[in-house]
PDB file of C-alpha atoms in Angstrom:
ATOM      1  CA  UNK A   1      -3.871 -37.763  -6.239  1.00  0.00           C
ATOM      2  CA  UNK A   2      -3.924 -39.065 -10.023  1.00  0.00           C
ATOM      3  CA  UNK A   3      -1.855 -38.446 -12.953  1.00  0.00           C
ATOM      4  CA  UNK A   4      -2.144 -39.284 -15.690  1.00  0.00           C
ATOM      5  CA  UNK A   5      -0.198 -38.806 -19.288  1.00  0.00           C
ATOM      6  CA  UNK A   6      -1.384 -39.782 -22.548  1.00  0.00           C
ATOM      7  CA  UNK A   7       0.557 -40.600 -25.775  1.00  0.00           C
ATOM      8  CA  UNK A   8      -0.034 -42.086 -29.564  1.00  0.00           C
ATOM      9  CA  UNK A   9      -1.171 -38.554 -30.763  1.00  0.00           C
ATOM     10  CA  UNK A  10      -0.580 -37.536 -34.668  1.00  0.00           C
ATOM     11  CA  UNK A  11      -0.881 -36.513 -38.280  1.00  0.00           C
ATOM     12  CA  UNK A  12      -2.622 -39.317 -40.191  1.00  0.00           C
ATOM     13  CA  UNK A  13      -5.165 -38.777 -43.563  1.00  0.00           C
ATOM     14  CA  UNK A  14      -8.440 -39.278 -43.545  1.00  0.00           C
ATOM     15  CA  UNK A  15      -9.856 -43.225 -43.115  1.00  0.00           C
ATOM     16  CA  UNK A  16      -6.834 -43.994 -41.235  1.00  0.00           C
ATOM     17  CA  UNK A  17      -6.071 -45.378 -37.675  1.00  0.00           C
ATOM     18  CA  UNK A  18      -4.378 -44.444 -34.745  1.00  0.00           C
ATOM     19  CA  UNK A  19      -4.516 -45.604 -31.056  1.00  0.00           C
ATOM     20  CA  UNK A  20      -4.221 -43.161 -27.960  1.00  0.00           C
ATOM     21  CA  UNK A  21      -2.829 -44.552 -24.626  1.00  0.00           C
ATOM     22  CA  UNK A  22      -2.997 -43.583 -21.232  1.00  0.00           C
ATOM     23  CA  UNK A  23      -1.246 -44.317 -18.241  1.00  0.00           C
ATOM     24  CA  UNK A  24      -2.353 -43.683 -14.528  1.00  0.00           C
ATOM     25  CA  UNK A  25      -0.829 -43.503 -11.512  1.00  0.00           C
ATOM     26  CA  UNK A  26      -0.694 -42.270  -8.163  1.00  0.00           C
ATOM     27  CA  UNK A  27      -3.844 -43.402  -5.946  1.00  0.00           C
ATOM     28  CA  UNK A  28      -5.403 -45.312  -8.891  1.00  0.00           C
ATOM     29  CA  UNK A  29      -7.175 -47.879  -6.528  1.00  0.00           C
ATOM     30  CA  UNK A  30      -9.698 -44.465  -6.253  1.00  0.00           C
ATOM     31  CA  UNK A  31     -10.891 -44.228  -9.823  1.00  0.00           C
ATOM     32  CA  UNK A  32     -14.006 -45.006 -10.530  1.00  0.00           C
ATOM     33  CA  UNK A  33     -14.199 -44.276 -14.241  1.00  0.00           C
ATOM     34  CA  UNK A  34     -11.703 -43.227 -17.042  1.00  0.00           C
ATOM     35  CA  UNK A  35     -12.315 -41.330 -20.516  1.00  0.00           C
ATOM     36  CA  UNK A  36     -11.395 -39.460 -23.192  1.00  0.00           C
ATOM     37  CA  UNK A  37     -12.342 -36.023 -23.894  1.00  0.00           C
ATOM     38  CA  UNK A  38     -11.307 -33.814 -26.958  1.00  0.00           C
ATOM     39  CA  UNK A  39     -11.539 -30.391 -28.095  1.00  0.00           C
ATOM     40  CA  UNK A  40     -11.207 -29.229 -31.404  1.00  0.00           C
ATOM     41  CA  UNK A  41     -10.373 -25.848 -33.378  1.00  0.00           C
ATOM     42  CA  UNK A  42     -13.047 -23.008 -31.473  1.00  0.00           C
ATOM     43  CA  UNK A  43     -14.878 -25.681 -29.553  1.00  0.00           C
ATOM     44  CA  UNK A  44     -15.532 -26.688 -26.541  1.00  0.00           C
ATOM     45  CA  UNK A  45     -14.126 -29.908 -24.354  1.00  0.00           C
ATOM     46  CA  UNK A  46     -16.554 -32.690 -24.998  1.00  0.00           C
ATOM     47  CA  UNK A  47     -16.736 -36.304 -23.548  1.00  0.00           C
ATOM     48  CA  UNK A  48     -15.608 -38.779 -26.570  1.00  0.00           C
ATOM     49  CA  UNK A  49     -16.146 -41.968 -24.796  1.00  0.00           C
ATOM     50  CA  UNK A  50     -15.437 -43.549 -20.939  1.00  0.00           C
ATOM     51  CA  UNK A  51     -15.414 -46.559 -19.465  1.00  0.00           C
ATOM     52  CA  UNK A  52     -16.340 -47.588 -15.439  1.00  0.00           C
ATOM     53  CA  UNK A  53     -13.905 -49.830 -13.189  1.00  0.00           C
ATOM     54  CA  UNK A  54     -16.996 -52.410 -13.777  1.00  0.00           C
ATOM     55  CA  UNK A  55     -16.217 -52.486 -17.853  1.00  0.00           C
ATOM     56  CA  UNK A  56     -19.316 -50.053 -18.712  1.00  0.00           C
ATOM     57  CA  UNK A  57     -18.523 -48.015 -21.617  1.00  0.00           C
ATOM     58  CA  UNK A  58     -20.329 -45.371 -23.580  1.00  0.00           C
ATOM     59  CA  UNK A  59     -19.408 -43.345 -26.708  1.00  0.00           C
ATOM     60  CA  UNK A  60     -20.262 -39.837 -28.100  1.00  0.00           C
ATOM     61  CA  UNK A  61     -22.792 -40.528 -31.174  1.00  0.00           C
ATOM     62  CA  UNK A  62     -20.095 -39.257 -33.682  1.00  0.00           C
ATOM     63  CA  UNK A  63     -18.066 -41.738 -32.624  1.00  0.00           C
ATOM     64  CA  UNK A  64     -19.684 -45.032 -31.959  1.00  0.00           C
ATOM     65  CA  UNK A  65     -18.469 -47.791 -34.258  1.00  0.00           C
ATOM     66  CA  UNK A  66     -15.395 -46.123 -35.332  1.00  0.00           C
ATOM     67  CA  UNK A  67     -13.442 -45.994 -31.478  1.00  0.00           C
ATOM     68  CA  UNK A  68     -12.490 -48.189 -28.709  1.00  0.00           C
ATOM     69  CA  UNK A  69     -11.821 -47.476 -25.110  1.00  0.00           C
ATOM     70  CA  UNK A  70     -10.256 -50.528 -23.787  1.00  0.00           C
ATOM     71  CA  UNK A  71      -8.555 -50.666 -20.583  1.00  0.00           C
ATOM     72  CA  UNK A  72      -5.541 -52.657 -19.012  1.00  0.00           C
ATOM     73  CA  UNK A  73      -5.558 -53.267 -15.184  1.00  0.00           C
ATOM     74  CA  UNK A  74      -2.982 -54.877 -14.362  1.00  0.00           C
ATOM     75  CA  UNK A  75      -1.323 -51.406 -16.035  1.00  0.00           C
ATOM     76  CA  UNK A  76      -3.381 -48.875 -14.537  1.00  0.00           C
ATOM     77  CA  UNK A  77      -4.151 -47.953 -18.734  1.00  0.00           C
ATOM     78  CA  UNK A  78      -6.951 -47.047 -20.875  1.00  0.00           C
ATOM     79  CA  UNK A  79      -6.454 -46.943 -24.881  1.00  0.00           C
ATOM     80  CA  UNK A  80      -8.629 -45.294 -27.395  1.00  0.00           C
ATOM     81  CA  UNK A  81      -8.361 -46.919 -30.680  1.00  0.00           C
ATOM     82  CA  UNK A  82      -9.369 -44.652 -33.465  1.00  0.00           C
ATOM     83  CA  UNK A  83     -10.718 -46.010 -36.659  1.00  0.00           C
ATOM     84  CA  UNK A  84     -11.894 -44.315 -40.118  1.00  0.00           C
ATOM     85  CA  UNK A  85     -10.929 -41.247 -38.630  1.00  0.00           C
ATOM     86  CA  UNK A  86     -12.249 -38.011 -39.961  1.00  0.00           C
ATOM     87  CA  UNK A  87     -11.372 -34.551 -40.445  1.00  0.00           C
ATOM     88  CA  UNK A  88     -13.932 -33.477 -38.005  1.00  0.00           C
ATOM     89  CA  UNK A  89     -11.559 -35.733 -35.393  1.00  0.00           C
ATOM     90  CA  UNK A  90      -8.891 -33.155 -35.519  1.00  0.00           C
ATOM     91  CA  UNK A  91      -8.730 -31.939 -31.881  1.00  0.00           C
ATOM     92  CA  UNK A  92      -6.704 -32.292 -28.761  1.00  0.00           C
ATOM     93  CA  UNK A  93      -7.871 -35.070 -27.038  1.00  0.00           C
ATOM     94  CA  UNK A  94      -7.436 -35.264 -22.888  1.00  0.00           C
ATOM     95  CA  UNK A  95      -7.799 -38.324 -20.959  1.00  0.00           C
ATOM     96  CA  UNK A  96      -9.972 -38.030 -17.586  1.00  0.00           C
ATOM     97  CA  UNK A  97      -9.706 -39.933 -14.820  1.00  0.00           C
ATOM     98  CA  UNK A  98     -12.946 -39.438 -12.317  1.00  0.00           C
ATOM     99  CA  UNK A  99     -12.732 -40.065  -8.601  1.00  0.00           C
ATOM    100  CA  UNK A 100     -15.933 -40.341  -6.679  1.00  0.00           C
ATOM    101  CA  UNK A 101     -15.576 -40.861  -2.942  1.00  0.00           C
ATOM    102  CA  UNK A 102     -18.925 -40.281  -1.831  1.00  0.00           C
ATOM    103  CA  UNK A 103     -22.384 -39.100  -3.436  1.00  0.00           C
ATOM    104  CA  UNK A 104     -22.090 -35.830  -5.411  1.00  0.00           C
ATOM    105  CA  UNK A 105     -18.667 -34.820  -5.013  1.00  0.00           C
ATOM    106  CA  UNK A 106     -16.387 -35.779  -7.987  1.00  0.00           C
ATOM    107  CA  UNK A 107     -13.125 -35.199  -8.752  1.00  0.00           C
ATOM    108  CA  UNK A 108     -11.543 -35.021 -12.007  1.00  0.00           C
ATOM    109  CA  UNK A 109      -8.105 -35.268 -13.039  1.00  0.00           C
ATOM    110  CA  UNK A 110      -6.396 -35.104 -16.530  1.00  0.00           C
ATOM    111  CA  UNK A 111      -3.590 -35.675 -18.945  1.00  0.00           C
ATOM    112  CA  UNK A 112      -1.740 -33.215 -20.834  1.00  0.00           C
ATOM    113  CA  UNK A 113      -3.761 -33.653 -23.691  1.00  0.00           C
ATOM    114  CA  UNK A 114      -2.386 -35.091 -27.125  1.00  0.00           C
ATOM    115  CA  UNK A 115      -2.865 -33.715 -30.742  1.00  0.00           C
ATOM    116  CA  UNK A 116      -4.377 -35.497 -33.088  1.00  0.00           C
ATOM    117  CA  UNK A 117      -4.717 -34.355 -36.632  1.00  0.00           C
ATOM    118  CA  UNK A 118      -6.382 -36.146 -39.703  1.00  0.00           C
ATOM    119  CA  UNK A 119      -5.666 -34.481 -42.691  1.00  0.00           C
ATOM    120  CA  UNK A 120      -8.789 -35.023 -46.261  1.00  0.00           C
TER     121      UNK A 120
END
């Protein structure tokens, strides 16, 4: 069992910043990876970027060079920083936490989700 709850959502204009955090806890010695997802107005849930418990990250094409996942062990966290953000950003964003205990069974757990709104 993981939960997780995110914060650092808001309203910021266009070619600003803002940095999303996420806290874990729980049986957080089981996650193998942690990410962010979002989902804007009328679309569907996609993966923004994640990063493994070996440091392995990847990013959505829309996003690379412009966000951050970083993570914090010691504080069972993982942070998205969000640079020259975009109106096409606007979307509730959701951070994942995956648990794989054996070959081809996953389990995913998530956060509440946080708003984030940038504004032209």
């Amino acid at each position: 069992q993981v939960q997780l709850v995110e914060s650092g959502g808001g309203l910021v204009q266009a070619g600003g910043s803002l940095r999303l955090s996420c806290a874990a806890s729980g049986s957080t010695f089981s996650i193998n990876s942690m990410g962010w997802y979002r989902q804007g107005p009328g679309k569907q849930r996609e993966l923004v970027t994640s990063i493994s418990t070996g440091g392995s990250t990847n990013y959505a094409d829309s996003v690379k060079g412009r966000f951050t996942i970083s993570r914090d062990n010691a504080k069972n966290t993982v942070y998205l920083q969000m640079n020259s953000l975009k109106p096409e950003d606007t979307a509730v964003y959701y951070c994942n936490a995956a648990v794989i205990p054996r070959p081809a069974i996953t389990y995913n757990y998530w956060g509440q989700g946080t708003q984030v709104t940038v504004s032209s």
